[in-house]
Structure formats: structure tokens, C-alpha cells
Short mmCIF file of C-alpha atoms and ligand atoms in Angstrom, two decimals:
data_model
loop_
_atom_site.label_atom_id
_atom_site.label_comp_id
_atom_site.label_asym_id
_atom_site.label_seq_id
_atom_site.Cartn_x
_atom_site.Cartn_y
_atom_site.Cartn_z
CA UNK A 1 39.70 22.90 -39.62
CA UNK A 2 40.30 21.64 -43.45
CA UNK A 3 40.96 24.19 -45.67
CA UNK A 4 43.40 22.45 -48.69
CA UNK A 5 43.84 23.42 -52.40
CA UNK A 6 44.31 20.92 -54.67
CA UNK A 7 45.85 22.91 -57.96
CA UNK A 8 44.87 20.15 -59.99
CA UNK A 9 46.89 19.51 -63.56
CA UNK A 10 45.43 22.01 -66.44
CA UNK A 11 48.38 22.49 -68.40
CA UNK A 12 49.52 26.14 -68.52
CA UNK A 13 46.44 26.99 -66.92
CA UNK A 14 43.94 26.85 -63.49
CA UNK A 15 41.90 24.91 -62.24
CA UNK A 16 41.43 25.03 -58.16
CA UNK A 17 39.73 22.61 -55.96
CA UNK A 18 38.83 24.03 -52.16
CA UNK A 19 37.69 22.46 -49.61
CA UNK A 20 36.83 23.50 -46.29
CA UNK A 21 35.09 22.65 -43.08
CA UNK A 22 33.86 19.06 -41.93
CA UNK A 23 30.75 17.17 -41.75
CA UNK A 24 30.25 18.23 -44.00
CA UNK A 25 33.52 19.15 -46.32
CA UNK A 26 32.16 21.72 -48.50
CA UNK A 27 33.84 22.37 -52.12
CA UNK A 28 34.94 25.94 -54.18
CA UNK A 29 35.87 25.52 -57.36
CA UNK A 30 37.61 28.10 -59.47
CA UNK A 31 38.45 27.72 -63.65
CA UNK A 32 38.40 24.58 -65.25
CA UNK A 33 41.68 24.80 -67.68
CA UNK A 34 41.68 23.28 -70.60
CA UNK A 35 40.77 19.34 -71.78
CA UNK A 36 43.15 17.58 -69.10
CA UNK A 37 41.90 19.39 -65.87
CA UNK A 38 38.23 18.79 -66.95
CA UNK A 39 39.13 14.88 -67.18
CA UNK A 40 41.35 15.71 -63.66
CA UNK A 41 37.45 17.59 -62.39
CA UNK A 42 35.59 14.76 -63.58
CA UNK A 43 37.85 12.30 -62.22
CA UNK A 44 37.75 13.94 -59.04
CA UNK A 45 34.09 14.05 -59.30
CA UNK A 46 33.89 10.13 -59.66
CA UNK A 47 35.97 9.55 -56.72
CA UNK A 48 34.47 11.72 -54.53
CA UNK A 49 30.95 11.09 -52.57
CA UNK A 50 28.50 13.42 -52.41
CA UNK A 51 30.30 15.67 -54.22
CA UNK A 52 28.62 19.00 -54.44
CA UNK A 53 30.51 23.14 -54.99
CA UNK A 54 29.26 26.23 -52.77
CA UNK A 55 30.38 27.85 -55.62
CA UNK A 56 32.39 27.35 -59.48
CA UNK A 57 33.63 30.58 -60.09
CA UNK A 58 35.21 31.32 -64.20
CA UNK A 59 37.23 33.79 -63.33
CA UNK A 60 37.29 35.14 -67.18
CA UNK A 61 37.13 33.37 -70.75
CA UNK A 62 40.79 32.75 -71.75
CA UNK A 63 41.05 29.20 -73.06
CA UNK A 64 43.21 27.50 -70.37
CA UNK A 65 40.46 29.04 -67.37
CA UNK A 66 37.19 27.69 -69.54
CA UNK A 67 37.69 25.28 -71.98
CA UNK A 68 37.77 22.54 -69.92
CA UNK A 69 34.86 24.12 -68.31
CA UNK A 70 32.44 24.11 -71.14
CA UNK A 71 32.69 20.22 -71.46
CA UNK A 72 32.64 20.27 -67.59
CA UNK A 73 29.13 21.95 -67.23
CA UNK A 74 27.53 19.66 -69.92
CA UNK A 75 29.02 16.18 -67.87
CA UNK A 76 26.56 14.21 -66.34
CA UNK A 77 28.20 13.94 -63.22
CA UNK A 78 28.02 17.90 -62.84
CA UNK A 79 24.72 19.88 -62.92
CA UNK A 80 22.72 22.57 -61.47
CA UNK A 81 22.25 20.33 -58.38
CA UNK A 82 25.60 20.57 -57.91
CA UNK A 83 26.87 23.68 -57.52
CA UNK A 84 25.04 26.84 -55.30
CA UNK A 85 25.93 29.33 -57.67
CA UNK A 86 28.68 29.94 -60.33
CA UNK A 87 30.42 33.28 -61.03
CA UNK A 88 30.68 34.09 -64.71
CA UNK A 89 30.62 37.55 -66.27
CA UNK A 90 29.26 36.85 -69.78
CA UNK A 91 28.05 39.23 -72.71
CA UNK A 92 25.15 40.25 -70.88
CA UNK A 93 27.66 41.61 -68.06
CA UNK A 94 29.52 43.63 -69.81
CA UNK A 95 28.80 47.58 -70.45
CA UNK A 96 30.86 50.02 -72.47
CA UNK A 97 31.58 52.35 -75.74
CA UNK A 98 32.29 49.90 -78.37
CA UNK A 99 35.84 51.02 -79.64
CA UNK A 100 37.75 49.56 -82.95
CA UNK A 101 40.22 46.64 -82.29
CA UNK A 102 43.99 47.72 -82.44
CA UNK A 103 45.31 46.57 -85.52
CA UNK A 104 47.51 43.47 -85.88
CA UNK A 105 45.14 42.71 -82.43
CA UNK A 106 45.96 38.60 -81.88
CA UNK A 107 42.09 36.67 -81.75
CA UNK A 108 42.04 34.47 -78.43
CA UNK A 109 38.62 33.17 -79.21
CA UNK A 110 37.76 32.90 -75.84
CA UNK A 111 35.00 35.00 -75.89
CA UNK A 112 33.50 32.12 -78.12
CA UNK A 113 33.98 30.10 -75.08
CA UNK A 114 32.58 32.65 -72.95
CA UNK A 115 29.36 32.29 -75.17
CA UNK A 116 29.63 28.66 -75.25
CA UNK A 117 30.14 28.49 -71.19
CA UNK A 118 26.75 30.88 -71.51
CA UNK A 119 24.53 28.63 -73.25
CA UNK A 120 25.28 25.73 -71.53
CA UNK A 121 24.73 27.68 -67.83
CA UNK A 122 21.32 28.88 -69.84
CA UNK A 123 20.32 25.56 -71.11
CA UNK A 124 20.45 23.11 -68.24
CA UNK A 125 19.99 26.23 -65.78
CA UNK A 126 22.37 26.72 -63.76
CA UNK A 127 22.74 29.06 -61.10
CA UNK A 128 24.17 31.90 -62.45
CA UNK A 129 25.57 35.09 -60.11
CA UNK A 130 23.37 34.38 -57.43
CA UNK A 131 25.16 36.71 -55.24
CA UNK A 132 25.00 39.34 -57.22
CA UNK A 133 21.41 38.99 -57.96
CA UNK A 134 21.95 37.74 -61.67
CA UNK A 135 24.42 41.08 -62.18
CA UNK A 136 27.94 41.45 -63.22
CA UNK A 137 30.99 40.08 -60.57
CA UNK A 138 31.98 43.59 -60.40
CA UNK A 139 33.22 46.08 -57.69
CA UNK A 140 31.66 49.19 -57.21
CA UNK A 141 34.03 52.17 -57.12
CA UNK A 142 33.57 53.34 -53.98
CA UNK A 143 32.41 51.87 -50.73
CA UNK A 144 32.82 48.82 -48.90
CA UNK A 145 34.83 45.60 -51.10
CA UNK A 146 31.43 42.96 -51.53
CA UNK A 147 31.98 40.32 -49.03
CA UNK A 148 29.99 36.75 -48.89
CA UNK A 149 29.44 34.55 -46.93
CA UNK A 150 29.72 30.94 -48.23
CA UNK A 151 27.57 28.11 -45.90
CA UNK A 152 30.29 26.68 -43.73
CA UNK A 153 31.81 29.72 -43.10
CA UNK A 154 34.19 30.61 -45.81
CA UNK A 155 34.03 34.24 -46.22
CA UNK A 156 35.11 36.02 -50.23
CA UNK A 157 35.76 39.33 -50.61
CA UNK A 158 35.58 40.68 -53.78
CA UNK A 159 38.71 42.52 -55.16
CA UNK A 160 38.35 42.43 -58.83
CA UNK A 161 36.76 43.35 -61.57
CA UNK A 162 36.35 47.04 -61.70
CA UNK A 163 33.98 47.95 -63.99
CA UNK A 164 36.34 49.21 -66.30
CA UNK A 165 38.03 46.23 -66.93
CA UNK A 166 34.86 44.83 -68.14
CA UNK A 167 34.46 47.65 -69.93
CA UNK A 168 37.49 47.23 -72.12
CA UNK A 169 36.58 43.41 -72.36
CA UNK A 170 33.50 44.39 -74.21
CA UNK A 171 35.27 45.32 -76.81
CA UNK A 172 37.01 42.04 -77.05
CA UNK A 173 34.42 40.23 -76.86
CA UNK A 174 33.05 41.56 -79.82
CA UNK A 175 35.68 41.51 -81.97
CA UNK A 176 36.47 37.80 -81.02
CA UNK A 177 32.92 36.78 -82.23
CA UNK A 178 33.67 38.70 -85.17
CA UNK A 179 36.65 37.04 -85.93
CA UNK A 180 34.45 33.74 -86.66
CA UNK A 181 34.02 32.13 -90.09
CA UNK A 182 30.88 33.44 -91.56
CA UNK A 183 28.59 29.77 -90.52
CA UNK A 184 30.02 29.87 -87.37
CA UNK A 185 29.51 33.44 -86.33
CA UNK A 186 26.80 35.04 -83.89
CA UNK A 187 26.25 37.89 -82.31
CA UNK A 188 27.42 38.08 -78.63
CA UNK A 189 24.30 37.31 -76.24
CA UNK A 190 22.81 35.10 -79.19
CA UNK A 191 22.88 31.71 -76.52
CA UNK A 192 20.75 29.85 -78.61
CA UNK A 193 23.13 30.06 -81.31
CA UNK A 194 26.02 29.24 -79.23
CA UNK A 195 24.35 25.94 -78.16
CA UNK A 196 23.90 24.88 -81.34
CA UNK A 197 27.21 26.05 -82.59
CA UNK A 198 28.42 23.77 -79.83
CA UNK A 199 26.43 20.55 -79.90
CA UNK A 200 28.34 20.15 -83.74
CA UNK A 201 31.66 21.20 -82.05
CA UNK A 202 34.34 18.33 -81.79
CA UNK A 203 37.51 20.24 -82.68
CA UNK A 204 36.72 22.85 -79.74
CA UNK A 205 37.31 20.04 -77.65
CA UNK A 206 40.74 18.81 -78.28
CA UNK A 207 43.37 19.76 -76.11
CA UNK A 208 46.55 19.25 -77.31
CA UNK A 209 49.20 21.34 -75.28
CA UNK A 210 52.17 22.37 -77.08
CA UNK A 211 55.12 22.28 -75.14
CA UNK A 212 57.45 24.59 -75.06
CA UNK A 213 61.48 25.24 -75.13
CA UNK A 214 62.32 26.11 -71.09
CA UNK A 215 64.71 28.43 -69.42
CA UNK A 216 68.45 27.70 -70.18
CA UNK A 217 70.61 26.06 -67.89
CA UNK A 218 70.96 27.47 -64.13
CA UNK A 219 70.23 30.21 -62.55
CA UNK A 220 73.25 31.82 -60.24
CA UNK A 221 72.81 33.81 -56.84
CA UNK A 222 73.62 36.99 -58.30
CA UNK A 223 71.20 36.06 -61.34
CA UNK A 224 68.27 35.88 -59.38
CA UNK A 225 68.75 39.05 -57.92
CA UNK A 226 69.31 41.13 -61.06
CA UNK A 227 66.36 39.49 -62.26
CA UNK A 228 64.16 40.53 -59.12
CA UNK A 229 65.50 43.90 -60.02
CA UNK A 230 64.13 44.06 -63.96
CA UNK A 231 61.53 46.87 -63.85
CA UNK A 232 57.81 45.17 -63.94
CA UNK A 233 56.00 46.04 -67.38
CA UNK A 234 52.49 45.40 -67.32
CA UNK A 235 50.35 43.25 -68.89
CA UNK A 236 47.05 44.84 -70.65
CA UNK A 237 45.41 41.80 -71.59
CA UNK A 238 41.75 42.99 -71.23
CA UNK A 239 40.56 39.40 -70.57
CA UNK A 240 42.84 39.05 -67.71
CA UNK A 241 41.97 42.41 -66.88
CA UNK A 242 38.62 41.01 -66.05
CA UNK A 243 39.49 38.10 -63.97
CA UNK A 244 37.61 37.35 -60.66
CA UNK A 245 39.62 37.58 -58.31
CA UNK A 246 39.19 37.51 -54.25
CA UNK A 247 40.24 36.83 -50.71
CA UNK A 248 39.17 33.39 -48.70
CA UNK A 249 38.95 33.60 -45.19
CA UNK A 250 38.20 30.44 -42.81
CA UNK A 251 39.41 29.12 -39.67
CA UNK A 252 41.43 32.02 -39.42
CA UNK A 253 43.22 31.54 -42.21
CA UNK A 254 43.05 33.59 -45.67
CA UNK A 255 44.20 32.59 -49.47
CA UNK A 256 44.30 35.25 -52.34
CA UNK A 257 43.05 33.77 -55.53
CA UNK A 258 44.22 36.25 -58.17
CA UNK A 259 42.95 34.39 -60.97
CA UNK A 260 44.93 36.40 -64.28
CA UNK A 261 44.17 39.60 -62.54
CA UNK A 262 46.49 43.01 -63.46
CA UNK A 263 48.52 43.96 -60.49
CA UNK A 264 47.65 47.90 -60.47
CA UNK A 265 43.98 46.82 -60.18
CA UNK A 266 44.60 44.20 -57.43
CA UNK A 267 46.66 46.26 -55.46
CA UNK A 268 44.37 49.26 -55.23
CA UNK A 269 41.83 46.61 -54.56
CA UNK A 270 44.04 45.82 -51.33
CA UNK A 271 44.57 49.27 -50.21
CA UNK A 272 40.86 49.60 -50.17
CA UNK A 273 40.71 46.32 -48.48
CA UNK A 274 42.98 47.40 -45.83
CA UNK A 275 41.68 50.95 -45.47
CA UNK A 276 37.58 49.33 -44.78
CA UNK A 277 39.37 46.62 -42.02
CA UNK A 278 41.40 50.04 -40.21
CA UNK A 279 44.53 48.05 -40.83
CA UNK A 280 48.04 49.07 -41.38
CA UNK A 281 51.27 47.53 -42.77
CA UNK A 282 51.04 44.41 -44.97
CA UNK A 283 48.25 42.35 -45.51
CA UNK A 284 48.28 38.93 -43.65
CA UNK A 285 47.90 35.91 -46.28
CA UNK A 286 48.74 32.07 -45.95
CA UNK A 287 48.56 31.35 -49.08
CA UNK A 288 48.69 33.91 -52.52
CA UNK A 289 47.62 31.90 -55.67
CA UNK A 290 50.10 34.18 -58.05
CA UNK A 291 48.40 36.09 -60.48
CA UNK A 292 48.71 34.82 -64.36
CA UNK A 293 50.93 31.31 -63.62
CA UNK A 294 53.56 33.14 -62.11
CA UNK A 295 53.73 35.72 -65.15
CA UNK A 296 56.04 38.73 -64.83
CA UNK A 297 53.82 41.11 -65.64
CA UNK A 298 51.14 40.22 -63.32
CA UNK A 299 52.97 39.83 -60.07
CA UNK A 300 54.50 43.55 -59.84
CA UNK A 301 56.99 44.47 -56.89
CA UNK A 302 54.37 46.36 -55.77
CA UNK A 303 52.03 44.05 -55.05
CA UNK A 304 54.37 41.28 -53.64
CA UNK A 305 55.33 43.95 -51.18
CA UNK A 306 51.70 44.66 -50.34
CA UNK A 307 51.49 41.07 -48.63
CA UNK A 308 53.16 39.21 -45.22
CA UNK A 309 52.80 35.67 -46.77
CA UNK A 310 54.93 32.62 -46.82
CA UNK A 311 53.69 30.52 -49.45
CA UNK A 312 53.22 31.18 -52.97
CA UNK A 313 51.07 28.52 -55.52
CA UNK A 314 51.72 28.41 -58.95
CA UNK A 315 49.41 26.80 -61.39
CA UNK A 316 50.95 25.96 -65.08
CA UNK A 317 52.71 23.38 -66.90
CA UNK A 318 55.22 25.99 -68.56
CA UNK A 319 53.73 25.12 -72.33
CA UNK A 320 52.98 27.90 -74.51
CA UNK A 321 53.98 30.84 -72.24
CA UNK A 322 57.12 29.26 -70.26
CA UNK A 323 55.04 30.36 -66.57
CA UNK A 324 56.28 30.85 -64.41
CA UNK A 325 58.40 33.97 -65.82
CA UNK A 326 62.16 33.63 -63.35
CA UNK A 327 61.90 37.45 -62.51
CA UNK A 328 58.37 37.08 -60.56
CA UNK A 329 59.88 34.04 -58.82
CA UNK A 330 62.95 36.09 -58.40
CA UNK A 331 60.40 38.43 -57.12
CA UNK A 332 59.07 36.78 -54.35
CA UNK A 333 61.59 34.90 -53.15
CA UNK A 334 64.06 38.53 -52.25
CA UNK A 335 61.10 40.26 -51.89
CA UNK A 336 60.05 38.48 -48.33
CA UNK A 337 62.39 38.60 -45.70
CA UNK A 338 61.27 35.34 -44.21
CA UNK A 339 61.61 31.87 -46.25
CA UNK A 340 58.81 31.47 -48.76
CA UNK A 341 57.48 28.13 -49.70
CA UNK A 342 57.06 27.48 -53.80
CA UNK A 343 54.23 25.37 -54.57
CA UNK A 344 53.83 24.23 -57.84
CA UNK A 345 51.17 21.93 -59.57
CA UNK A 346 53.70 20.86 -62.20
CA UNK A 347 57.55 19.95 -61.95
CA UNK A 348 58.10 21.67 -65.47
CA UNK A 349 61.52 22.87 -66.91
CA UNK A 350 60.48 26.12 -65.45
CA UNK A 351 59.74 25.40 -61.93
CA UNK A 352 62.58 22.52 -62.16
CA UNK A 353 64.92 26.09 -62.08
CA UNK A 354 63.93 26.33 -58.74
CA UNK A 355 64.74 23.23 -57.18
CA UNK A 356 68.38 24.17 -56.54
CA UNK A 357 70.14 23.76 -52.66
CA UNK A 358 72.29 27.06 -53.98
CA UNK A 359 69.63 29.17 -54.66
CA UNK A 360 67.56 27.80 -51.90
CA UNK A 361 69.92 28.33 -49.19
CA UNK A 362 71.36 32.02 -50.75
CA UNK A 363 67.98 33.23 -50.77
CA UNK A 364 65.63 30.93 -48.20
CA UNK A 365 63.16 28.98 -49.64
CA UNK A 366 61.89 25.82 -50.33
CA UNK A 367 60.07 24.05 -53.19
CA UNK A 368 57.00 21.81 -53.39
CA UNK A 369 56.31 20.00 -56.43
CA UNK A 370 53.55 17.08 -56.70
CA UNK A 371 54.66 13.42 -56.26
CA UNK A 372 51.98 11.85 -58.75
CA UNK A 373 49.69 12.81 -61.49
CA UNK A 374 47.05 14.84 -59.42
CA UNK A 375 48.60 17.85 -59.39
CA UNK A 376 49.24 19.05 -56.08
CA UNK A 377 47.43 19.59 -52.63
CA UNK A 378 48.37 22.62 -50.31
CA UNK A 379 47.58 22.51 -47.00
CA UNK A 380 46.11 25.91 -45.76
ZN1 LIG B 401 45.51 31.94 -67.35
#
């Protein structure tokens, strides 16, 4: 049974190629990155026969998850034949109080992206939440996690977002668009506006990563265990917050895409998960796609501890936010009793740290780092 991830290169941020099954191999997709993993997509796309996605699922609208995927859904060699459905909570999916932005509040823009991403899924009419009958990717309170069934046999169950964390990104969205120049604002929803905003739009196109300075030297034994010990502080990013996130299941085997998710949200997620299925202890996992590029303060203690997994994937090139943080690699790897395996799409300064025989033997586990420019492909 195939089931591989290819975490192809998108800089400092996703962009996930699944496939599964045989005769025929069907395709998942999940975040496009920025400019280089849309070229790696469309690459990909050229190389590959028949190629055709169950499902594209934008987990939310930070820049290095859907830039690359607005230029992605307006490329010839993608369309609405293409793909059974795509997962995108836009404007029209969120609900909430609008509330004032905090002061000093940094603009991501991405919302802009969001309503770019919209337009284009409007204009050449795309599928568009299918599953959810056209409604928000959203779990209800209470009550069974949603669970689909992909053809093939790949089964997703839903474990983020709540609806309050697209609540709060309602409010972000807003005050993103707002942020604008006055010719280049509209209001959120306003698609038609979008498109044309974006047919004149070269400059939101350019992707030029900036690279930053990496962690210091080496890390000791000792080191790595006082840094699995700092306390976790969360992050309260609203558009991570609002990340799709879910659990693959096929063949027997399972992979936890955590997109940029908050690790409160996904763990509670995972008690519920574990409470429906009447099981106990940890939850089983082959593979867990770390939440946020390996970030600190989305891969709590908590939730490491939640899962009996040996491998752990980490999608980033290190640039702007140095992913992944040591202390949720320092995490995992004392965390699990059992070796771990490291995968990483990049061999950055940061994941470089962890290529070392010391810390490898001290504290049992090995690294995988790609070989070419392709990223790299995990075997599930
Ligand atoms: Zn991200």
C-alpha cells in the first residue's frame, strides 16, 4: 500500500504532497508555501501523468501556506478538473463580534491572500468545501470529530478549527484588509474586487526569502535536556489558530497533519478523538507533521506526550523564523522513550543542529534530510 509524503521545498513554510493507493495513485495536497513550492507543485505537476488531487486543502491564509497557492490555482496545468474539492475557510466562513485590533498589532496581509485565493476558487469554479456542503472547515463543539472518506480509502478526521478560532480570525481578517492602501483596499467578501486587484498584481508574486542568522554553534547533551525542560508559552496567532488540521488513516497506517494549529486546541481535539474511538493511553501515529515548522510554541509537552509515534516531519527552510525552534526538537526527541526519526525537507543551519552522533546516540534518534532539490519523501 503507497502512502508517501513528499514535503516538498517552500521555504519556511508547507507545502505537502500525498499519495496513496495504486491503480490508481490518488493525490492530497495540503498548502502551497510561498513562490518556490508553487514552481516545486507545478513542476511536479509536469512530471507527473494524469495528475489529479482528491483534495487541496489551505489550511489558513498566512503567506508561506497560500501564496504560492494563489499563482497555483490560476496555472494552466491546475484547474477545477483537477482537484475533487479544496478546503479553504474564506471571509464568507467566518462568524463573530467584530472587536478592535490590539494596538502596535503587526499586519500579515494574508487575509489579502485569503481574498485573492477566494476569487480565483470563484472565478474559474472550483470546488469549494464540498464536504462540508459549501460551509466552514469547522468542528462542532460537541459530538462526534467529522470524518471523510476520501475515494481510495484514505479516511480525515477533522480536529481543527473550533469555531472560535475562526471567530477570532474574523477580526483579523478585517483589519488586514484595512490595512491596504486606499486603491488597493476592499471590503472582505468583495471577490470581484480581489480578482481584479490581482490580475494587476506582479509584486504579490515575488518570493524572495530572507535568510536568516541560525542557532550558534553545538548543542551539548545536557543542553538539550534543559531545553526540553523550558516551560511551553503559547502562541496566539489567530491565523494559525485557524489552521486545518486532521488525522489520515490508510492501510492501517495514520499521519497527523497539524498544519500551524495551537496545541491546547489540538490536544483537546485528541482527547475527543480518543474518547469517540473508546481508546485509552496514547494515540497511535506513524507519522506527526509538527505543528508551525517545528515552532516552540506550537508543539507543547502536552501534546507530544499525547502521541506513541516514531517519526516526526518538519517542513521549513529556517528563514525568517529560525524553525525549527531547538526546545520542540528537544521536545520530542526526550519526550519518547523509543528512538524518533527527524525528517526534514531542508538541511538548514537549524536542522543541521541535529545531525550530531553525540546527541544522536545520548538521546536515540536519527535524522533524515533530502539528498537533492525536491525536498524530501517520507515513506508512511
Ligand atoms: Zn506556517
Amino acid at each position: 500500500m503507497t502512502f508517501t509524503i513528499d514535503m516538498l521545498p517552500a521555504n519556511e513554510g508547507d507545502a505537502l504532497w500525498i499519495e496513496y493507493g495504486s491503480d490508481p495513485v490518488r493525490r492530497i495536497l495540503i498548502d502551497c508555501g510561498r513562490k518556490t513550492a508553487y514552481r516545486a507543485v507545478a513542476d511536479r505537476l509536469d512530471r507527473t501523468d494524469d495528475a489529479r488531487f482528491e483534495l487541496f486543502v489551505l489550511s489558513h491564509v498566512d503567506a508561506d501556506h497560500i501564496a504560492g497557492a494563489v499563482p497555483l490555482l490560476q496555472d494552466a496545468r491546475f484547474g477545477p478538473d483537477k482537484v475533487g474539492d479544496i478546503w479553504f475557510n474564506g471571509w464568507r466562513h467566518l462568524n463573530g463580534q467584530h472587536k478592535d485590533a490590539e494596538e502596535g498589532e503587526v499586519r500579515i496581509l494574508g487575509a489579502r491572500q485569503g481574498e485573492f485565493f477566494a476569487a480565483v476558487l470563484r472565478d474559474r469554479e472550483y470546488p469549494w468545501n464540498e464536504a462540508f456542503d459549501g460551509h466552514p472547515v469547522i468542528l462542532n463543539d460537541t459530538g462526534d470529530l467529522p470524518s471523510f472518506t476520501m475515494e481510495g480509502g484514505m479516511v480525515l478526521t477533522l480536529l481543527g478549527p473550533t469555531k472560535d478560532k475562526l471567530d477570532d480570525m474574523r477580526d483579523r481578517w478585517r483589519d488586514d484588509l484595512e490595512g491596504m492602501d486606499d486603491d488597493e483596499e476592499f471590503d472582505p467578501g468583495d471577490w470581484e474586487a480581489a480578482l481584479r486587484l490581482l490580475e494587476d498584481d506582479r509584486a504579490h508574486a515575488a518570493d524572495i526569502p530572507v535568510l536568516g542568522g541560525a542557532p550558534k554553534g553545538q548543542l551539548s547533551v545536557d543542553e538539550v535536556f534543559d531545553l526540553a525542560e523550558e516551560p511551553f508559552d503559547p502562541d496566539h496567532s489567530e491565523p494559525n489558530g485557524s489552521s486545518i488540521s486532521f488525522l489520515a488513516e490508510f492501510g492501517g497506517k495514520s499521519v497527523l497533519f497539524a498544519a500551524d494549529a495551537h496545541s491546547p486546541q489540538l490536544a483537546r481535539s485528541i482527547r475527543r478523538l480518543m474518547e469517540q474511538r473508546g481508546q485509552g493511553g496514547k494515540l497511535k501515529i506513524d507519522a506527526f507533521k509538527m505543528s508551525h515548522h517545528g515552532s516552540a510554541r506550537n508543539n507543547s509537552h502536552e501534546l507530544l506526550k499525547m502521541f506513541d509515534c516514531r517519526r516526526f516531519l518538519v517542513s521549513t527552510n529556517g528563514s525568517r523564523h529560525h524553525h525549527p525552534d531547538p526546545a520542540a526538537i528537544a521536545r520530542v526527541v526526550t519526550l519518547n522513550s523509543e528512538p524518533v526519526e527527524l525528517h526534514f525537507n531542508y538541511r538548514s543551519d537549524e536542522s543541521a543542529l541535529w545531525d550530531d552522533n553525540a546527541l544522536k546516540d545520548a538521546h536515540g534518534f536519527e535524522t533524515f534530510y533530502p539528498t537533492g532539490v525536491n525536498g524530501l519523501r517520507v515513506q508512511i
